[in-house]
PDB file of C-alpha atoms and ligand atoms in Angstrom:
ATOM      1  CA  MET A   2       0.225  -0.039  -0.094  1.00 59.00           C
ATOM      2  CA  PRO A   3       1.445   3.128  -0.821  1.00 79.00           C
ATOM      3  CA  LYS A   4       3.120   4.148   2.424  1.00 86.00           C
ATOM      4  CA  GLU A   5       2.804   8.246   2.061  1.00 91.00           C
ATOM      5  CA  LEU A   6      -0.937   8.808   0.417  1.00 94.00           C
ATOM      6  CA  MET A   7      -1.983   6.317   3.578  1.00 94.00           C
ATOM      7  CA  LYS A   8      -0.094   8.713   6.314  1.00 95.00           C
ATOM      8  CA  LYS A   9      -2.304  11.448   4.625  1.00 97.00           C
ATOM      9  CA  ILE A  10      -5.280   9.372   4.717  1.00 97.00           C
ATOM     10  CA  GLU A  11      -4.794   9.061   8.528  1.00 97.00           C
ATOM     11  CA  GLN A  12      -3.852  11.869   9.956  1.00 97.00           C
ATOM     12  CA  LEU A  13      -7.012  13.678   7.295  1.00 98.00           C
ATOM     13  CA  LYS A  14      -9.112  11.205   9.266  1.00 97.00           C
ATOM     14  CA  LYS A  15      -8.264  12.165  12.956  1.00 97.00           C
ATOM     15  CA  GLU A  16      -8.982  15.951  11.482  1.00 97.00           C
ATOM     16  CA  ARG A  17     -12.113  15.179   9.965  1.00 98.00           C
ATOM     17  CA  ASN A  18     -13.455  12.914  12.739  1.00 98.00           C
ATOM     18  CA  ALA A  19     -14.103  10.409   9.883  1.00 98.00           C
ATOM     19  CA  VAL A  20     -14.516   6.584   9.555  1.00 98.00           C
ATOM     20  CA  ILE A  21     -13.967   4.643   6.089  1.00 98.00           C
ATOM     21  CA  LEU A  22     -16.161   1.799   4.870  1.00 98.00           C
ATOM     22  CA  ALA A  23     -15.864   0.053   2.227  1.00 98.00           C
ATOM     23  CA  HIS A  24     -17.929  -2.650   0.569  1.00 97.00           C
ATOM     24  CA  ASN A  25     -16.414  -6.149  -0.290  1.00 96.00           C
ATOM     25  CA  TYR A  26     -16.290  -5.511  -3.633  1.00 98.00           C
ATOM     26  CA  GLN A  27     -13.797  -2.347  -3.609  1.00 98.00           C
ATOM     27  CA  LEU A  28     -10.302  -2.990  -4.872  1.00 98.00           C
ATOM     28  CA  PRO A  29      -7.736  -4.541  -2.577  1.00 97.00           C
ATOM     29  CA  GLU A  30      -5.888  -1.185  -1.312  1.00 96.00           C
ATOM     30  CA  VAL A  31      -9.540   0.616  -0.415  1.00 97.00           C
ATOM     31  CA  GLN A  32     -10.640  -2.456   1.678  1.00 97.00           C
ATOM     32  CA  ASP A  33      -7.017  -2.731   3.516  1.00 96.00           C
ATOM     33  CA  ALA A  34      -7.303   1.509   3.977  1.00 96.00           C
ATOM     34  CA  ALA A  35     -11.082   1.213   5.573  1.00 97.00           C
ATOM     35  CA  ASP A  36     -11.994   0.812   8.976  1.00 97.00           C
ATOM     36  CA  TYR A  37     -14.597  -1.636   8.317  1.00 97.00           C
ATOM     37  CA  THR A  38     -15.075  -3.609   4.946  1.00 97.00           C
ATOM     38  CA  GLY A  39     -18.937  -5.233   5.060  1.00 94.00           C
ATOM     39  CA  ASP A  40     -21.902  -5.504   2.963  1.00 91.00           C
ATOM     40  CA  SER A  41     -24.508  -2.618   1.781  1.00 85.00           C
ATOM     41  CA  LEU A  42     -26.428  -3.275   4.852  1.00 80.00           C
ATOM     42  CA  GLU A  43     -23.524  -4.149   7.432  1.00 89.00           C
ATOM     43  CA  LEU A  44     -21.773  -1.170   6.524  1.00 90.00           C
ATOM     44  CA  SER A  45     -25.088   1.408   6.777  1.00 84.00           C
ATOM     45  CA  ARG A  46     -25.448  -0.226  10.484  1.00 86.00           C
ATOM     46  CA  VAL A  47     -21.912   0.510  11.292  1.00 92.00           C
ATOM     47  CA  ALA A  48     -22.301   3.895  10.234  1.00 91.00           C
ATOM     48  CA  ALA A  49     -25.415   4.374  12.280  1.00 88.00           C
ATOM     49  CA  LYS A  50     -23.491   3.299  15.325  1.00 93.00           C
ATOM     50  CA  SER A  51     -20.201   4.948  14.578  1.00 95.00           C
ATOM     51  CA  ASP A  52     -19.274   7.982  16.730  1.00 96.00           C
ATOM     52  CA  LYS A  53     -17.430   9.709  14.308  1.00 97.00           C
ATOM     53  CA  LYS A  54     -19.088  13.088  12.787  1.00 96.00           C
ATOM     54  CA  VAL A  55     -18.064  11.924   9.173  1.00 97.00           C
ATOM     55  CA  ILE A  56     -18.211   8.529   6.785  1.00 97.00           C
ATOM     56  CA  VAL A  57     -16.478   8.327   4.230  1.00 98.00           C
ATOM     57  CA  PHE A  58     -18.356   5.236   1.820  1.00 97.00           C
ATOM     58  CA  CYS A  59     -16.418   3.452  -0.458  1.00 98.00           C
ATOM     59  CA  GLY A  60     -19.032   1.674  -2.452  1.00 98.00           C
ATOM     60  CA  VAL A  61     -21.701   2.823  -4.990  1.00 98.00           C
ATOM     61  CA  TYR A  62     -24.333   5.490  -4.625  1.00 98.00           C
ATOM     62  CA  PHE A  63     -27.332   4.015  -3.012  1.00 97.00           C
ATOM     63  CA  MET A  64     -25.289   2.658  -0.539  1.00 96.00           C
ATOM     64  CA  ALA A  65     -24.052   5.792   0.556  1.00 96.00           C
ATOM     65  CA  GLU A  66     -27.498   6.998   0.504  1.00 97.00           C
ATOM     66  CA  THR A  67     -28.858   4.274   2.716  1.00 95.00           C
ATOM     67  CA  ALA A  68     -26.224   5.471   5.012  1.00 95.00           C
ATOM     68  CA  SER A  69     -27.935   8.760   4.695  1.00 96.00           C
ATOM     69  CA  ILE A  70     -31.189   7.569   5.380  1.00 96.00           C
ATOM     70  CA  LEU A  71     -29.715   5.856   8.298  1.00 94.00           C
ATOM     71  CA  CYS A  72     -27.639   8.338   9.899  1.00 93.00           C
ATOM     72  CA  PRO A  73     -29.206  11.967   8.611  1.00 95.00           C
ATOM     73  CA  ALA A  74     -26.969  13.721  11.164  1.00 95.00           C
ATOM     74  CA  LYS A  75     -23.524  12.671   9.868  1.00 96.00           C
ATOM     75  CA  THR A  76     -22.210  13.953   6.738  1.00 97.00           C
ATOM     76  CA  ILE A  77     -21.935  11.093   4.443  1.00 97.00           C
ATOM     77  CA  LEU A  78     -18.960  11.625   1.621  1.00 98.00           C
ATOM     78  CA  ILE A  79     -18.305   9.453  -1.528  1.00 98.00           C
ATOM     79  CA  PRO A  80     -15.229   9.313  -2.785  1.00 98.00           C
ATOM     80  CA  ASP A  81     -16.479   9.360  -6.728  1.00 98.00           C
ATOM     81  CA  PRO A  82     -20.127  10.561  -7.157  1.00 97.00           C
ATOM     82  CA  LEU A  83     -20.434   8.390 -10.367  1.00 98.00           C
ATOM     83  CA  ALA A  84     -20.110   5.369  -8.741  1.00 98.00           C
ATOM     84  CA  GLY A  85     -23.874   4.264  -9.513  1.00 98.00           C
ATOM     85  CA  CYS A  86     -25.054   0.758  -9.648  1.00 98.00           C
ATOM     86  CA  PRO A  87     -26.779   0.411 -12.721  1.00 98.00           C
ATOM     87  CA  MET A  88     -28.890  -2.428 -11.302  1.00 98.00           C
ATOM     88  CA  ALA A  89     -30.448   0.286  -8.977  1.00 98.00           C
ATOM     89  CA  ASN A  90     -30.806   2.371 -11.804  1.00 98.00           C
ATOM     90  CA  MET A  91     -32.751   0.347 -14.082  1.00 98.00           C
ATOM     91  CA  ILE A  92     -36.230   0.913 -12.147  1.00 98.00           C
ATOM     92  CA  THR A  93     -37.556   4.541 -11.387  1.00 98.00           C
ATOM     93  CA  ALA A  94     -39.949   5.838  -8.819  1.00 98.00           C
ATOM     94  CA  ASP A  95     -42.732   6.216 -11.602  1.00 98.00           C
ATOM     95  CA  ASP A  96     -42.163   2.638 -12.539  1.00 98.00           C
ATOM     96  CA  VAL A  97     -42.956   1.445  -9.015  1.00 98.00           C
ATOM     97  CA  ARG A  98     -46.075   4.255  -8.906  1.00 98.00           C
ATOM     98  CA  GLU A  99     -47.003   2.383 -12.189  1.00 98.00           C
ATOM     99  CA  LEU A 100     -46.606  -0.762 -10.642  1.00 98.00           C
ATOM    100  CA  LYS A 101     -48.875  -0.059  -7.651  1.00 98.00           C
ATOM    101  CA  ALA A 102     -51.805   1.433  -9.790  1.00 98.00           C
ATOM    102  CA  ARG A 103     -51.616  -1.809 -11.905  1.00 98.00           C
ATOM    103  CA  HIS A 104     -51.554  -4.003  -8.070  1.00 98.00           C
ATOM    104  CA  PRO A 105     -53.141  -1.757  -5.756  1.00 97.00           C
ATOM    105  CA  LYS A 106     -53.499  -4.749  -3.389  1.00 97.00           C
ATOM    106  CA  ALA A 107     -49.992  -5.380  -4.019  1.00 98.00           C
ATOM    107  CA  VAL A 108     -46.973  -5.326  -0.966  1.00 98.00           C
ATOM    108  CA  VAL A 109     -44.005  -4.124  -2.401  1.00 98.00           C
ATOM    109  CA  VAL A 110     -40.829  -5.524  -1.653  1.00 98.00           C
ATOM    110  CA  GLY A 111     -37.494  -3.535  -2.357  1.00 98.00           C
ATOM    111  CA  TYR A 112     -34.235  -4.758  -2.932  1.00 97.00           C
ATOM    112  CA  VAL A 113     -31.594  -2.400  -0.761  1.00 96.00           C
ATOM    113  CA  ASN A 114     -29.827  -1.876  -4.323  1.00 97.00           C
ATOM    114  CA  THR A 115     -32.376   0.862  -5.125  1.00 98.00           C
ATOM    115  CA  PRO A 116     -32.266   5.030  -5.422  1.00 98.00           C
ATOM    116  CA  ALA A 117     -34.027   6.727  -2.057  1.00 98.00           C
ATOM    117  CA  ASP A 118     -36.712   8.303  -4.010  1.00 98.00           C
ATOM    118  CA  VAL A 119     -37.408   4.429  -5.096  1.00 98.00           C
ATOM    119  CA  LYS A 120     -37.147   3.043  -1.578  1.00 98.00           C
ATOM    120  CA  ALA A 121     -39.516   5.523  -0.604  1.00 98.00           C
ATOM    121  CA  GLU A 122     -42.397   3.934  -2.380  1.00 98.00           C
ATOM    122  CA  LEU A 123     -41.786   0.526  -1.334  1.00 98.00           C
ATOM    123  CA  ASP A 124     -43.643  -1.168   1.393  1.00 98.00           C
ATOM    124  CA  VAL A 125     -40.889  -2.964   2.673  1.00 98.00           C
ATOM    125  CA  CYS A 126     -37.069  -3.209   1.954  1.00 97.00           C
ATOM    126  CA  CYS A 127     -34.806  -6.255   1.872  1.00 96.00           C
ATOM    127  CA  THR A 128     -31.060  -7.547   1.444  1.00 94.00           C
ATOM    128  CA  SER A 129     -29.943 -10.644  -0.266  1.00 94.00           C
ATOM    129  CA  THR A 130     -29.540 -11.644   3.332  1.00 92.00           C
ATOM    130  CA  ASN A 131     -33.217 -11.624   4.321  1.00 94.00           C
ATOM    131  CA  ALA A 132     -35.431 -11.985   1.086  1.00 97.00           C
ATOM    132  CA  VAL A 133     -36.408 -15.354   1.191  1.00 97.00           C
ATOM    133  CA  ASP A 134     -37.320 -14.681   5.074  1.00 96.00           C
ATOM    134  CA  ILE A 135     -39.680 -11.453   4.682  1.00 97.00           C
ATOM    135  CA  VAL A 136     -41.627 -12.814   1.439  1.00 98.00           C
ATOM    136  CA  SER A 137     -41.978 -16.127   3.306  1.00 97.00           C
ATOM    137  CA  LYS A 138     -43.392 -13.698   6.059  1.00 97.00           C
ATOM    138  CA  ILE A 139     -45.758 -11.891   3.856  1.00 97.00           C
ATOM    139  CA  LYS A 140     -49.334 -12.975   3.783  1.00 95.00           C
ATOM    140  CA  ALA A 141     -50.628 -10.627   0.804  1.00 96.00           C
ATOM    141  CA  GLU A 142     -52.224 -12.367  -2.466  1.00 95.00           C
ATOM    142  CA  GLU A 143     -49.961 -10.469  -4.834  1.00 97.00           C
ATOM    143  CA  ILE A 144     -46.306  -9.288  -4.157  1.00 98.00           C
ATOM    144  CA  ILE A 145     -44.443  -7.131  -6.344  1.00 98.00           C
ATOM    145  CA  PHE A 146     -40.340  -7.846  -5.783  1.00 98.00           C
ATOM    146  CA  ILE A 147     -38.112  -5.155  -7.581  1.00 98.00           C
ATOM    147  CA  PRO A 148     -35.492  -4.392  -9.032  1.00 98.00           C
ATOM    148  CA  ASP A 149     -33.576  -7.783  -9.757  1.00 98.00           C
ATOM    149  CA  LYS A 150     -35.701 -10.528 -11.893  1.00 98.00           C
ATOM    150  CA  TYR A 151     -32.729 -13.209 -10.844  1.00 98.00           C
ATOM    151  CA  LEU A 152     -33.309 -12.622  -7.005  1.00 98.00           C
ATOM    152  CA  ALA A 153     -37.102 -12.902  -7.702  1.00 98.00           C
ATOM    153  CA  ASP A 154     -36.687 -15.901  -9.326  1.00 98.00           C
ATOM    154  CA  TYR A 155     -34.792 -17.342  -6.178  1.00 98.00           C
ATOM    155  CA  VAL A 156     -36.825 -16.116  -3.917  1.00 98.00           C
ATOM    156  CA  SER A 157     -40.119 -17.353  -5.476  1.00 98.00           C
ATOM    157  CA  LYS A 158     -38.454 -20.951  -6.025  1.00 98.00           C
ATOM    158  CA  LYS A 159     -37.236 -21.045  -1.961  1.00 98.00           C
ATOM    159  CA  THR A 160     -40.899 -19.301  -0.855  1.00 98.00           C
ATOM    160  CA  GLY A 161     -43.123 -20.847  -3.196  1.00 98.00           C
ATOM    161  CA  LYS A 162     -44.983 -17.751  -4.095  1.00 98.00           C
ATOM    162  CA  ARG A 163     -45.583 -16.435  -6.848  1.00 97.00           C
ATOM    163  CA  LEU A 164     -43.739 -12.981  -7.407  1.00 98.00           C
ATOM    164  CA  ILE A 165     -44.823  -9.566  -9.897  1.00 98.00           C
ATOM    165  CA  ALA A 166     -40.794  -8.974 -11.116  1.00 98.00           C
ATOM    166  CA  TRP A 167     -39.255  -6.346 -12.504  1.00 98.00           C
ATOM    167  CA  GLU A 168     -36.753  -6.691 -15.665  1.00 98.00           C
ATOM    168  CA  GLY A 169     -33.632  -5.592 -13.713  1.00 98.00           C
ATOM    169  CA  TYR A 170     -30.352  -7.509 -13.428  1.00 98.00           C
ATOM    170  CA  CYS A 171     -27.262  -7.309 -12.282  1.00 98.00           C
ATOM    171  CA  PRO A 172     -24.795  -6.524 -15.425  1.00 98.00           C
ATOM    172  CA  THR A 173     -21.715  -8.034 -13.483  1.00 98.00           C
ATOM    173  CA  HIS A 174     -23.302 -11.187 -11.745  1.00 98.00           C
ATOM    174  CA  VAL A 175     -25.229 -12.431 -15.614  1.00 98.00           C
ATOM    175  CA  LYS A 176     -21.183 -12.339 -16.797  1.00 98.00           C
ATOM    176  CA  ILE A 177     -21.056 -15.527 -14.608  1.00 98.00           C
ATOM    177  CA  LEU A 178     -22.143 -18.402 -16.868  1.00 98.00           C
ATOM    178  CA  PRO A 179     -22.932 -21.971 -15.923  1.00 98.00           C
ATOM    179  CA  GLU A 180     -20.164 -23.192 -17.908  1.00 98.00           C
ATOM    180  CA  ASP A 181     -17.492 -21.151 -15.647  1.00 98.00           C
ATOM    181  CA  ILE A 182     -18.846 -22.802 -12.466  1.00 98.00           C
ATOM    182  CA  ILE A 183     -18.804 -26.555 -14.462  1.00 98.00           C
ATOM    183  CA  LYS A 184     -15.040 -25.542 -15.388  1.00 98.00           C
ATOM    184  CA  LYS A 185     -14.272 -24.341 -12.179  1.00 98.00           C
ATOM    185  CA  ILE A 186     -15.482 -27.767 -10.727  1.00 98.00           C
ATOM    186  CA  ARG A 187     -13.636 -29.473 -12.729  1.00 98.00           C
ATOM    187  CA  GLN A 188     -10.222 -27.924 -11.924  1.00 98.00           C
ATOM    188  CA  HIS A 189     -11.340 -27.574  -8.322  1.00 98.00           C
ATOM    189  CA  PRO A 190     -13.013 -30.847  -7.544  1.00 98.00           C
ATOM    190  CA  HIS A 191     -13.372 -30.856  -3.984  1.00 98.00           C
ATOM    191  CA  ALA A 192     -14.024 -27.231  -3.801  1.00 98.00           C
ATOM    192  CA  LYS A 193     -17.494 -25.834  -2.952  1.00 98.00           C
ATOM    193  CA  VAL A 194     -19.628 -23.383  -4.903  1.00 98.00           C
ATOM    194  CA  MET A 195     -21.086 -20.179  -3.165  1.00 98.00           C
ATOM    195  CA  VAL A 196     -22.967 -17.614  -5.688  1.00 98.00           C
ATOM    196  CA  HIS A 197     -24.921 -14.385  -5.042  1.00 98.00           C
ATOM    197  CA  PRO A 198     -28.520 -14.614  -5.687  1.00 98.00           C
ATOM    198  CA  GLU A 199     -28.259 -12.275  -8.316  1.00 98.00           C
ATOM    199  CA  CYS A 200     -26.361 -14.504 -10.458  1.00 98.00           C
ATOM    200  CA  ARG A 201     -28.747 -16.433 -13.636  1.00 98.00           C
ATOM    201  CA  PRO A 202     -31.141 -19.087 -12.656  1.00 98.00           C
ATOM    202  CA  GLU A 203     -28.635 -21.632 -13.952  1.00 98.00           C
ATOM    203  CA  VAL A 204     -25.546 -20.614 -12.706  1.00 98.00           C
ATOM    204  CA  VAL A 205     -27.748 -20.758  -8.548  1.00 98.00           C
ATOM    205  CA  GLU A 206     -28.484 -24.342  -9.694  1.00 98.00           C
ATOM    206  CA  LEU A 207     -25.158 -25.463  -9.427  1.00 98.00           C
ATOM    207  CA  ALA A 208     -24.540 -23.625  -6.384  1.00 98.00           C
ATOM    208  CA  ASP A 209     -24.031 -25.696  -2.721  1.00 98.00           C
ATOM    209  CA  GLU A 210     -24.592 -22.296  -1.225  1.00 98.00           C
ATOM    210  CA  VAL A 211     -26.491 -19.051  -2.344  1.00 98.00           C
ATOM    211  CA  LEU A 212     -25.497 -16.329  -0.517  1.00 96.00           C
ATOM    212  CA  SER A 213     -24.939 -12.491   0.376  1.00 94.00           C
ATOM    213  CA  THR A 214     -21.612 -11.341   0.619  1.00 94.00           C
ATOM    214  CA  GLY A 215     -21.698 -10.837   4.286  1.00 94.00           C
ATOM    215  CA  LYS A 216     -23.117 -14.540   4.354  1.00 95.00           C
ATOM    216  CA  MET A 217     -20.341 -16.066   2.093  1.00 97.00           C
ATOM    217  CA  CYS A 218     -17.742 -14.318   4.696  1.00 97.00           C
ATOM    218  CA  VAL A 219     -19.385 -16.048   7.594  1.00 97.00           C
ATOM    219  CA  HIS A 220     -20.089 -19.512   6.120  1.00 98.00           C
ATOM    220  CA  ALA A 221     -16.424 -19.804   5.037  1.00 98.00           C
ATOM    221  CA  LYS A 222     -15.232 -19.070   7.971  1.00 98.00           C
ATOM    222  CA  LYS A 223     -16.987 -21.302   9.984  1.00 97.00           C
ATOM    223  CA  SER A 224     -16.981 -24.332   7.291  1.00 98.00           C
ATOM    224  CA  HIS A 225     -14.172 -27.504   7.342  1.00 98.00           C
ATOM    225  CA  ASP A 226     -14.263 -26.865   3.678  1.00 98.00           C
ATOM    226  CA  LYS A 227     -10.763 -25.784   2.807  1.00 98.00           C
ATOM    227  CA  GLU A 228     -11.645 -24.595  -1.139  1.00 98.00           C
ATOM    228  CA  PHE A 229     -14.065 -22.249  -2.397  1.00 98.00           C
ATOM    229  CA  ILE A 230     -15.654 -21.281  -6.084  1.00 98.00           C
ATOM    230  CA  ILE A 231     -17.057 -17.849  -5.758  1.00 98.00           C
ATOM    231  CA  GLY A 232     -19.818 -17.001  -7.888  1.00 98.00           C
ATOM    232  CA  THR A 233     -20.014 -13.249  -7.077  1.00 98.00           C
ATOM    233  CA  GLU A 234     -17.728  -9.756  -8.094  1.00 98.00           C
ATOM    234  CA  VAL A 235     -14.337 -10.500  -7.751  1.00 98.00           C
ATOM    235  CA  GLY A 236     -13.388  -8.143  -4.868  1.00 97.00           C
ATOM    236  CA  LEU A 237     -15.044 -10.069  -2.683  1.00 98.00           C
ATOM    237  CA  ILE A 238     -11.883 -12.486  -2.869  1.00 98.00           C
ATOM    238  CA  HIS A 239      -9.597 -10.283  -1.335  1.00 97.00           C
ATOM    239  CA  ARG A 240     -11.592 -10.015   1.709  1.00 97.00           C
ATOM    240  CA  LEU A 241     -12.362 -13.922   1.859  1.00 98.00           C
ATOM    241  CA  GLN A 242      -8.276 -14.701   1.555  1.00 98.00           C
ATOM    242  CA  LYS A 243      -7.156 -12.411   4.239  1.00 97.00           C
ATOM    243  CA  ASP A 244      -9.646 -13.534   6.598  1.00 97.00           C
ATOM    244  CA  ASN A 245      -9.122 -17.331   6.076  1.00 98.00           C
ATOM    245  CA  PRO A 246      -5.253 -17.635   4.743  1.00 98.00           C
ATOM    246  CA  ASP A 247      -5.663 -21.258   5.204  1.00 98.00           C
ATOM    247  CA  LYS A 248      -7.778 -21.650   2.634  1.00 98.00           C
ATOM    248  CA  LYS A 249      -8.524 -21.381  -1.256  1.00 98.00           C
ATOM    249  CA  PHE A 250     -10.986 -19.334  -2.989  1.00 98.00           C
ATOM    250  CA  TYR A 251     -11.551 -19.422  -6.796  1.00 98.00           C
ATOM    251  CA  PRO A 252     -13.532 -16.751  -8.805  1.00 98.00           C
ATOM    252  CA  ALA A 253     -16.215 -18.543 -10.565  1.00 98.00           C
ATOM    253  CA  SER A 254     -15.429 -15.632 -13.589  1.00 98.00           C
ATOM    254  CA  GLU A 255     -13.012 -13.757 -13.849  1.00 97.00           C
ATOM    255  CA  HIS A 256     -14.922 -11.400 -15.969  1.00 97.00           C
ATOM    256  CA  ALA A 257     -17.420 -10.689 -13.151  1.00 98.00           C
ATOM    257  CA  VAL A 258     -15.706  -6.881 -12.091  1.00 98.00           C
ATOM    258  CA  CYS A 259     -17.932  -4.257 -11.448  1.00 98.00           C
ATOM    259  CA  PRO A 260     -16.664  -1.378 -12.766  1.00 98.00           C
ATOM    260  CA  ASN A 261     -18.541   1.192 -10.402  1.00 98.00           C
ATOM    261  CA  MET A 262     -17.203  -0.209  -7.522  1.00 98.00           C
ATOM    262  CA  LYS A 263     -13.462  -0.106  -9.248  1.00 98.00           C
ATOM    263  CA  ARG A 264     -13.946   3.539  -9.578  1.00 98.00           C
ATOM    264  CA  THR A 265     -12.931   4.177  -6.131  1.00 98.00           C
ATOM    265  CA  THR A 266      -9.081   4.774  -5.696  1.00 98.00           C
ATOM    266  CA  LEU A 267      -7.020   5.366  -2.662  1.00 97.00           C
ATOM    267  CA  GLU A 268      -6.468   9.040  -4.206  1.00 97.00           C
ATOM    268  CA  LYS A 269     -10.005   9.776  -4.442  1.00 98.00           C
ATOM    269  CA  VAL A 270     -10.365   8.733  -0.696  1.00 98.00           C
ATOM    270  CA  LEU A 271      -7.877  11.372   0.143  1.00 98.00           C
ATOM    271  CA  TRP A 272      -9.485  13.954  -2.128  1.00 98.00           C
ATOM    272  CA  SER A 273     -12.730  13.202  -0.319  1.00 98.00           C
ATOM    273  CA  LEU A 274     -11.385  13.732   2.739  1.00 98.00           C
ATOM    274  CA  ASP A 275      -9.521  16.748   2.054  1.00 98.00           C
ATOM    275  CA  GLU A 276     -12.287  18.316   0.217  1.00 98.00           C
ATOM    276  CA  MET A 277     -15.038  16.972   1.945  1.00 98.00           C
ATOM    277  CA  LYS A 278     -16.898  15.591  -1.078  1.00 97.00           C
ATOM    278  CA  THR A 279     -18.942  14.587  -2.094  1.00 98.00           C
ATOM    279  CA  GLU A 280     -21.980  14.527  -0.161  1.00 98.00           C
ATOM    280  CA  VAL A 281     -24.531  12.345  -0.316  1.00 98.00           C
ATOM    281  CA  ARG A 282     -27.708  13.988   1.659  1.00 98.00           C
ATOM    282  CA  VAL A 283     -30.856  12.161   0.986  1.00 98.00           C
ATOM    283  CA  PRO A 284     -33.905  15.449   0.971  1.00 98.00           C
ATOM    284  CA  ASP A 285     -36.033  15.066   4.470  1.00 97.00           C
ATOM    285  CA  GLU A 286     -39.482  13.938   2.669  1.00 98.00           C
ATOM    286  CA  ILE A 287     -37.791  11.026   0.697  1.00 98.00           C
ATOM    287  CA  ARG A 288     -35.621  10.000   3.736  1.00 98.00           C
ATOM    288  CA  LYS A 289     -38.380   9.495   6.103  1.00 98.00           C
ATOM    289  CA  LYS A 290     -40.235   7.425   3.606  1.00 98.00           C
ATOM    290  CA  ALA A 291     -37.383   5.279   3.018  1.00 98.00           C
ATOM    291  CA  ARG A 292     -36.565   4.764   6.310  1.00 97.00           C
ATOM    292  CA  ARG A 293     -40.332   3.312   6.944  1.00 97.00           C
ATOM    293  CA  ALA A 294     -39.361   0.559   4.490  1.00 97.00           C
ATOM    294  CA  ILE A 295     -36.185  -0.160   6.159  1.00 95.00           C
ATOM    295  CA  ASP A 296     -37.764  -0.364   9.414  1.00 93.00           C
ATOM    296  CA  LYS A 297     -40.196  -2.546   8.349  1.00 95.00           C
ATOM    297  CA  MET A 298     -37.650  -4.544   7.269  1.00 93.00           C
ATOM    298  CA  VAL A 299     -35.685  -4.958  10.574  1.00 88.00           C
ATOM    299  CA  GLU A 300     -39.228  -5.503  11.887  1.00 89.00           C
ATOM    300  CA  PHE A 301     -39.822  -8.507   9.659  1.00 88.00           C
ATOM    301  CA  THR A 302     -36.459 -10.084  10.424  1.00 81.00           C
TER     302      THR A 302
HETATM  303  P1  13P B  19     -24.302  -7.254  -0.770  1.00 76.10           P
HETATM  304  O1  13P B  19     -25.732  -6.600  -0.200  1.00 76.10           O
HETATM  305  O2  13P B  19     -24.376  -8.672  -0.573  1.00 76.10           O
HETATM  306  O3  13P B  19     -23.499  -6.616  -0.179  1.00 76.10           O
HETATM  307  O4  13P B  19     -24.339  -6.904  -2.129  1.00 76.10           O
HETATM  308  C1  13P B  19     -24.396  -5.864  -2.936  1.00 76.10           C
HETATM  309  C2  13P B  19     -23.975  -6.180  -4.003  1.00 76.10           C
HETATM  310  O5  13P B  19     -24.386  -4.882  -5.132  1.00 76.10           O
HETATM  311  C3  13P B  19     -24.267  -7.172  -5.180  1.00 76.10           C
HETATM  312  O6  13P B  19     -23.902  -7.018  -6.330  1.00 76.10           O
HETATM  313 FE1  SF4 B  20     -24.739  -3.173  -9.074  1.00 76.10          FE
HETATM  314 FE2  SF4 B  20     -23.714  -5.426  -9.170  1.00 76.10          FE
HETATM  315 FE3  SF4 B  20     -22.264  -3.589  -9.242  1.00 76.10          FE
HETATM  316 FE4  SF4 B  20     -23.237  -4.806  -7.208  1.00 76.10          FE
HETATM  317  S1  SF4 B  20     -22.225  -5.565  -8.659  1.00 76.10           S
HETATM  318  S2  SF4 B  20     -23.138  -2.394  -7.278  1.00 76.10           S
HETATM  319  S3  SF4 B  20     -25.388  -4.903  -8.143  1.00 76.10           S
HETATM  320  S4  SF4 B  20     -23.983  -3.345 -10.187  1.00 76.10           S
END
């Protein structure tokens, strides 16, 4: 890690009373510079509990917004405001309002990978960790599930419930193909396969475990298995390998790179702290509504 750069970051972090959070898909050097690494919701919870005034959120835009929804009194900075999530941006608040008008009795469940104004239209938010649990507890006849059609398919199969899904998907996870998994199993016959539920159904079918990034970290630690094929964004391999030096982790596909997650560099983290940019603040009216959907998720789980 560039020592000079790190020294400056540490110094500014103290001056600004800041904490650095990095998603599991961030570049290795950004993960190593962070105070905490985790999945999207874990990081928002860390942000809410932190006694620091400034949060540098190294991830994508909706994650920084979620932190702002959960801790409005803090200053949330994103080192690169162009780091968006293409899947989150595949649906708008207008789209959700239209869906609700077409299915007035439906309960609307939305993945945390959504913009704040879309969250404000939801009945309940979910993450890849708790989506199955939440949908299984909903009593309504009709359930709308947005925006990921593959997560919807997985949840529908696990719960036996028909879901009204949106045509969204993650452009990074769809790059992982069933033939990639088959090839890696041939190369590493003792390895267990863990995949993210954003993967294609044909990939999910080949997995031993279907887990969020946070749960993959937990599972890798407690499992007696020593080798794993990882079907998610390649950045997670750094975290897994660091936490489990005695185990081996193979990416299902080297092509599963999220370009938006890789926009954040150490230099941008330094600029962000130096110039206190770019602040992400969700307007109060939207924040209060979006917060209801997140609180409902906590209530359900
Ligand atoms: P996690 O919630 O598992 O961190 O996933 C976020 C994400 O963007 C997956 O592609
Ligand atoms: Fe969005 Fe996919 Fe990147 Fe996750 S990996 S941030 S879902 S585009």
